[in-house]
Tab-separated table of C-alpha atoms in Angstrom:
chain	number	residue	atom	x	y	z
A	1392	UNK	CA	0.000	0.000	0.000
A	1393	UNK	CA	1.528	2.971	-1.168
A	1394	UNK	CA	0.508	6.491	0.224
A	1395	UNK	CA	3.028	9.474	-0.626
A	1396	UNK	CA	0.309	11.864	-1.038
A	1397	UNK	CA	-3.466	13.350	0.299
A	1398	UNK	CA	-4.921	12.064	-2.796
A	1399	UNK	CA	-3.219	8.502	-2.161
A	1400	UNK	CA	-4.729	9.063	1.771
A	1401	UNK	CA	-8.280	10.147	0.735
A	1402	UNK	CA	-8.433	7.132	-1.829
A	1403	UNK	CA	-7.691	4.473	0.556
A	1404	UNK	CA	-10.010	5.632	3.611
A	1405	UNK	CA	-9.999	3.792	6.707
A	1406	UNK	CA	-8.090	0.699	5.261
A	1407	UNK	CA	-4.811	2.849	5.518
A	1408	UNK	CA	-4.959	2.874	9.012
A	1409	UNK	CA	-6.685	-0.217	9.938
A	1410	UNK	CA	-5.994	-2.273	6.869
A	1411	UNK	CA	-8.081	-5.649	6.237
A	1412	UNK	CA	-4.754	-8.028	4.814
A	1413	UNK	CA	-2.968	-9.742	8.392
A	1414	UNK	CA	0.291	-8.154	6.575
A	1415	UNK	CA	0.140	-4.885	5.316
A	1416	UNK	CA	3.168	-3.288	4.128
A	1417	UNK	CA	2.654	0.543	4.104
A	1418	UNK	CA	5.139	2.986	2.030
A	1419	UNK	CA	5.072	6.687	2.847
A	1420	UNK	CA	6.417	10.032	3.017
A	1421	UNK	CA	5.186	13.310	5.585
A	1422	UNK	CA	1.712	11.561	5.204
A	1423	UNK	CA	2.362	8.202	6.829
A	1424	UNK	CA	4.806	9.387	9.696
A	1425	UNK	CA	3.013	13.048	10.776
A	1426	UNK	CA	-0.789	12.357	10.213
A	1427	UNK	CA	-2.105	9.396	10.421
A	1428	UNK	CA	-2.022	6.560	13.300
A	1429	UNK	CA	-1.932	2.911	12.192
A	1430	UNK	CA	-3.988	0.404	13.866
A	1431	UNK	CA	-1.841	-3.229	15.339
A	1432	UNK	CA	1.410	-1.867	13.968
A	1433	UNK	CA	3.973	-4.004	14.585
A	1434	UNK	CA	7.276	-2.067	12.902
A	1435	UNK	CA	8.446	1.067	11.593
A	1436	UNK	CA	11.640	2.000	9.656
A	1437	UNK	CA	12.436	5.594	9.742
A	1438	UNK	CA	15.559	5.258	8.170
A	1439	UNK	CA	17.024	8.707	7.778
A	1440	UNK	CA	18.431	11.167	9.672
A	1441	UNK	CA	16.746	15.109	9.224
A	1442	UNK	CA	19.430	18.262	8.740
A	1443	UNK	CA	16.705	20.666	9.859
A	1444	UNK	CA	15.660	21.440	13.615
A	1445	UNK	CA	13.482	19.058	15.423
A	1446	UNK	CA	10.301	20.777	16.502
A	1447	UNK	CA	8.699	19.681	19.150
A	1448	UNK	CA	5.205	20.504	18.055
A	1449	UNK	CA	5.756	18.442	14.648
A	1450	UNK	CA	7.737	15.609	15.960
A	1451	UNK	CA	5.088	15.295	19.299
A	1452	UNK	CA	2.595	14.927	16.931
A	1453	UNK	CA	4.940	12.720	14.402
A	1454	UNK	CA	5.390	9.864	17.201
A	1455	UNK	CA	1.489	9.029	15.838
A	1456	UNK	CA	3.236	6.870	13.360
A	1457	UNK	CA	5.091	4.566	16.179
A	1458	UNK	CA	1.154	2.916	16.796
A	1459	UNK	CA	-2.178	2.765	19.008
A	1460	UNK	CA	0.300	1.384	21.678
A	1461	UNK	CA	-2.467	-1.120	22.562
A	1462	UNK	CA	-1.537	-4.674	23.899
A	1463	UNK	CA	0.262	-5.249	21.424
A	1464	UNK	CA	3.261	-2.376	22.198
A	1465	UNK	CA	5.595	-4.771	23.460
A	1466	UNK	CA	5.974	-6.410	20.330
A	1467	UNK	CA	6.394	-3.330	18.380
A	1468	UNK	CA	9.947	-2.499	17.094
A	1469	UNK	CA	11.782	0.804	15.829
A	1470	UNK	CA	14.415	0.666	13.366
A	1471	UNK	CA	15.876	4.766	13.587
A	1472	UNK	CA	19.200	6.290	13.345
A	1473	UNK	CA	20.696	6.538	16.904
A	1474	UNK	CA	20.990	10.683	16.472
A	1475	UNK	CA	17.617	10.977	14.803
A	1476	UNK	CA	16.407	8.517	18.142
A	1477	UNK	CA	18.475	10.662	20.549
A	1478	UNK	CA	17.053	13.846	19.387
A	1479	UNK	CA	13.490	12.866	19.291
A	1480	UNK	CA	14.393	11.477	22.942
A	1481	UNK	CA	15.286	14.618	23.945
A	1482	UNK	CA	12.554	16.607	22.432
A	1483	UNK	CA	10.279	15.084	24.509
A	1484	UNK	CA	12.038	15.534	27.832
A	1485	UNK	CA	12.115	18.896	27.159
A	1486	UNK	CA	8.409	19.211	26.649
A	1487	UNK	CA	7.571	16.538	29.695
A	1488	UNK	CA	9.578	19.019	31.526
A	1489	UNK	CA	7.337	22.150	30.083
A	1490	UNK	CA	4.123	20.183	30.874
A	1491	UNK	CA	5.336	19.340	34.481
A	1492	UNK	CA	5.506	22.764	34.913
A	1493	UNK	CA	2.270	23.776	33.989
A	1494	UNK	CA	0.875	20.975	36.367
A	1495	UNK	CA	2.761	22.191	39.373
A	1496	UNK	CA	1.309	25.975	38.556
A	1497	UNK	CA	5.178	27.522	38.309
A	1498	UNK	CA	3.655	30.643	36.525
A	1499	UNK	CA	5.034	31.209	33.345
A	1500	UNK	CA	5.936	28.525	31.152
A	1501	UNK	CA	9.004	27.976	30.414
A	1502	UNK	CA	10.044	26.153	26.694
A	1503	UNK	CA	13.753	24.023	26.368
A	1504	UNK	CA	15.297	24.349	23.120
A	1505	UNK	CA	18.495	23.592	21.880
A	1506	UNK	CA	20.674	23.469	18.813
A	1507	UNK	CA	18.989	20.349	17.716
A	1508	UNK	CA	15.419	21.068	18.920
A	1509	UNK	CA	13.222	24.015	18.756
A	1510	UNK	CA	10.015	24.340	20.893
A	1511	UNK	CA	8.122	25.918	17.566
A	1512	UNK	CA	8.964	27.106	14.313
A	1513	UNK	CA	10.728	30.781	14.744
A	1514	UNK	CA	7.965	32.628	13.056
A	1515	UNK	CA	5.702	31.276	15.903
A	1516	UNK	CA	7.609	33.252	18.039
A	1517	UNK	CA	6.752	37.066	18.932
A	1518	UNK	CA	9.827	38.544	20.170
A	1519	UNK	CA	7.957	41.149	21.829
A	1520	UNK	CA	6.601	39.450	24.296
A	1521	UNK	CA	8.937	36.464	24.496
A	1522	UNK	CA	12.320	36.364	26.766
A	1523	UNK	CA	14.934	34.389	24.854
A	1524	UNK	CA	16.885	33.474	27.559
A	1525	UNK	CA	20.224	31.485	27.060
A	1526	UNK	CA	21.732	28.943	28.800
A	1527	UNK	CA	20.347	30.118	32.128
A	1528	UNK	CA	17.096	29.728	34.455
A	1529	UNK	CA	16.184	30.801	37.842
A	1530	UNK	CA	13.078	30.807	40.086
A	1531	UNK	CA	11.411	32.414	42.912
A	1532	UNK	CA	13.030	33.926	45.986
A	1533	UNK	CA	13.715	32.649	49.437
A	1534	UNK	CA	14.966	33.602	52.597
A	1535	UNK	CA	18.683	33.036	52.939
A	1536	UNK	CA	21.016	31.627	55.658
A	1537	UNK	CA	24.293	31.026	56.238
A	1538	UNK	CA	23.395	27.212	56.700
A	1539	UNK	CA	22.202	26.777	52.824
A	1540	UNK	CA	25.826	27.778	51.747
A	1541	UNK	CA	27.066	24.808	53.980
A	1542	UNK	CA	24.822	22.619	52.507
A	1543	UNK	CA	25.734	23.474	48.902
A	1544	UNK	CA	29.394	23.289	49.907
A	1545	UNK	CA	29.471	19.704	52.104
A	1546	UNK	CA	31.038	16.474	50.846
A	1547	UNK	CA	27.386	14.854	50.512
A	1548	UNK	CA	26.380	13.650	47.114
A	1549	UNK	CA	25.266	16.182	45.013
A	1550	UNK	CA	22.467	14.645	44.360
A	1551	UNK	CA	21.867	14.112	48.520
A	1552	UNK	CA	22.238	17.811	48.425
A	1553	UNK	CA	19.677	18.853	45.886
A	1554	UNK	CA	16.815	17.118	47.654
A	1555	UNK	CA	18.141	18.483	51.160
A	1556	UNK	CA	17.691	22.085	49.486
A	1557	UNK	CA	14.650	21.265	48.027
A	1558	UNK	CA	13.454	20.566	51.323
A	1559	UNK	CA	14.911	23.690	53.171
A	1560	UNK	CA	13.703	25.994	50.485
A	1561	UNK	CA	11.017	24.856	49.157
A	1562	UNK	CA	9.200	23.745	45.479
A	1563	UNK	CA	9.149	27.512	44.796
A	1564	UNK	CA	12.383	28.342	44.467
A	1565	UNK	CA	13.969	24.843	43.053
A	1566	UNK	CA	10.644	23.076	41.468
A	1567	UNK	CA	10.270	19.413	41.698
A	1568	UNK	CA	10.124	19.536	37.538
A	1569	UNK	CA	13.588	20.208	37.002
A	1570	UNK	CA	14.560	17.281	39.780
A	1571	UNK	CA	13.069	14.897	38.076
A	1572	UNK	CA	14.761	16.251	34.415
A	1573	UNK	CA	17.900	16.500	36.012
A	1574	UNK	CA	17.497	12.731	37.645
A	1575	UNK	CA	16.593	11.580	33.921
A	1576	UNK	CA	19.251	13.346	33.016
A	1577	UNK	CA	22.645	12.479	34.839
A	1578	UNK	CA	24.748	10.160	31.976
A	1579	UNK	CA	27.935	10.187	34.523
A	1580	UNK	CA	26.060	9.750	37.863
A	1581	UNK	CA	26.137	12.468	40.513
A	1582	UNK	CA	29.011	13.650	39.180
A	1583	UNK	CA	27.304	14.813	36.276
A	1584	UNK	CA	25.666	17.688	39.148
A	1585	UNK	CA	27.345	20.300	40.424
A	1586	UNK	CA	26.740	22.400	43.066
A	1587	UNK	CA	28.576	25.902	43.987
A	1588	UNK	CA	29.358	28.302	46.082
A	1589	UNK	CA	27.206	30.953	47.199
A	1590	UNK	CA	27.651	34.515	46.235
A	1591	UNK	CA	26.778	38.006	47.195
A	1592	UNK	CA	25.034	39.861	43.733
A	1593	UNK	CA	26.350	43.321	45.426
A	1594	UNK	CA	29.679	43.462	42.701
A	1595	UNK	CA	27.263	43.445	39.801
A	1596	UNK	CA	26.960	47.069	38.964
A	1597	UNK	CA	24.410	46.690	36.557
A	1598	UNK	CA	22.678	43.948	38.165
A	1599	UNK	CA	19.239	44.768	39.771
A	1600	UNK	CA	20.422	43.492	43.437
A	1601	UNK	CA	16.729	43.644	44.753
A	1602	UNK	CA	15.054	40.659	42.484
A	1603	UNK	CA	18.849	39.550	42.153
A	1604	UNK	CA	18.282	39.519	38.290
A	1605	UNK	CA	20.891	40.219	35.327
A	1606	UNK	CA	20.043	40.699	31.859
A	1607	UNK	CA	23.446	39.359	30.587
A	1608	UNK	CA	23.348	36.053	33.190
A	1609	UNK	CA	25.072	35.770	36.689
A	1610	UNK	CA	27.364	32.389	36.056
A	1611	UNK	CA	30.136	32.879	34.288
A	1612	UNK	CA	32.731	30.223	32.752
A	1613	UNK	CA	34.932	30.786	36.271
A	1614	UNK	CA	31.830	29.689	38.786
A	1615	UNK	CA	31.679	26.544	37.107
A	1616	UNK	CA	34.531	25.230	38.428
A	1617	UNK	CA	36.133	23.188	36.117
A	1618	UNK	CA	38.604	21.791	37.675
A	1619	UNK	CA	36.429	20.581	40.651
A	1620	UNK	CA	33.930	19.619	38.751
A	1621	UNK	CA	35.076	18.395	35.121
A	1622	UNK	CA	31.673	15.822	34.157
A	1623	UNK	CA	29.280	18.110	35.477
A	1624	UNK	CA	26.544	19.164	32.433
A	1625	UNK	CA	23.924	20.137	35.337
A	1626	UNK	CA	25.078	23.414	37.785
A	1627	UNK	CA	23.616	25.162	40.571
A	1628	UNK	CA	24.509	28.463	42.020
A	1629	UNK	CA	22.704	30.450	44.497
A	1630	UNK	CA	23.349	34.194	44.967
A	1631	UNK	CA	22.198	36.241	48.233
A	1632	UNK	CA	21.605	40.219	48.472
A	1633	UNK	CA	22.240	42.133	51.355
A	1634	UNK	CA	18.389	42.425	52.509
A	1635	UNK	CA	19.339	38.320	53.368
A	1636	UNK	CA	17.156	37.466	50.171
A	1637	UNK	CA	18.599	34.642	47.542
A	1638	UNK	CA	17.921	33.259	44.157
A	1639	UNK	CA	18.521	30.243	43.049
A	1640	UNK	CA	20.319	29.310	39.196
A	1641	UNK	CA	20.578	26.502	37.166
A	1642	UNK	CA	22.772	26.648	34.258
A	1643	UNK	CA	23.298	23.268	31.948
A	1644	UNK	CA	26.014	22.909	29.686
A	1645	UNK	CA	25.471	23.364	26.110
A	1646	UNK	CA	23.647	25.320	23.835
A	1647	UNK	CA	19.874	24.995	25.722
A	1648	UNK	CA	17.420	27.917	25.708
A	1649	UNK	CA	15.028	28.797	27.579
A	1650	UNK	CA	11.995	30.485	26.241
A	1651	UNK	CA	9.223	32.480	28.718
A	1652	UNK	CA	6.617	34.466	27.937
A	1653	UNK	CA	6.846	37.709	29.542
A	1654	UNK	CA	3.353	39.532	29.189
């Protein structure tokens, strides 16, 4: 069954996606893999890699082609190229991390994009009211004591230490969403997290030291640490005004964005 077109579609009605024949061999193009779902499938060869950016609205709703995931899932197999299957992986961490932040009610929503993977096609995007911001994220106030920095600086696991913070400042200000991303997401154990230092925001001259906020970022290639901390991809940093209020930041290595709506 052959179906590399609408008109090929429209002509075969419903026995395209639930065909009649035990074995049905189906050949297609954007149809097959982005709009339609296939009833009892059993495999699918994707066999190509793309050179464009992955969107995550058009490869969420591409996945339609892996099946009905009935009973029968566990005997379905993929055959993909490993980056095609490691970028479509990723894609939808980023946007189970978007949705799990909508669920806990963390205000605006923030979209994960990377070089790889865009949340939606640029022109979707109205800079206006849209922060592009790089490499960096950050979240709501909270009290500050001299204890936190001992806990961010103690020889406990780093991962020990981000649920002890969690606890001691609360869902607020380091969100149970990222947690669980960065617990999905640690390919050399804890060292793969990275907690530093805490510091004051009072050097930054052009810094707004009341919200603790910095339009060009507040960790820079020196508070990562490097040398302490070579596999780390996941890094924490909390900085602390002088009215004993503190922020929280998470940078991750690489090229991910972060996009919020700001209106």
């Amino acid at each position: 069954m052959v179906i590399n077109s609408e008109r090929d579609f429209s002509l075969r009605g419903a026995a395209a996606t639930n065909p009649s024949s035990l074995f049905t061999i189906i050949i297609g193009g954007n149809i097959v893999s982005r709009g339609v779902t296939l009833e009892n499938l059993l495999s699918m060869f994707f066999t190509r890699d793309v050179k464009h950016k992955i969107q995550q609205d058009t490869y969420i709703q591409r996945a339609r082609m892996f099946g009905s995931r009935g009973k029968y899932l566990r005997f379905f197999e993929l055959t993909i190229p490993n980056a095609l299957y490691a970028d479509w992986h990723r894609c939808f961490v980023f946007h189970r991390l978007a949705l799990d932040a909508i669920r806990q009610k963390m205000g605006s929503l923030v979209w994960l994009s990377d070089r790889r993977i865009s949340a939606v096609a640029s022109s979707s995007i109205d800079n206006s009211t849209v922060d592009l911001n790089r490499g960096e994220m950050s979240f709501q106030l909270f009290n500050y004591s001299d204890d936190i920095d001992a806990l961010v600086s103690s020889d406990e696991s780093s991962v020990v230490i981000m649920e002890k913070l969690a606890q001691r400042i609360g869902d607020g200000a380091f969100p149970l969403y990222l947690r669980k991303y960065i617990l999905r997401m640690l390919h050399h154990g804890a060292a793969s997290l990275a907690f530093h230092p805490s510091k004051s925001i009072d050097g930054y001259r052009d810094a707004n030291k009341e919200l603790i906020e910095r339009d060009k970022g507040l960790i820079g290639l020196s508070d990562l640490q490097k040398n302490k901390f070579p596999r780390a991809i996941h890094h924490f940093k909390i900085f602390y005004n002088s009215e004993g209020k503190a922020r929280l930041f998470y940078k991750l290595e690489g090229s991910i964005q972060f996009l919020k709506n700001v209106k």
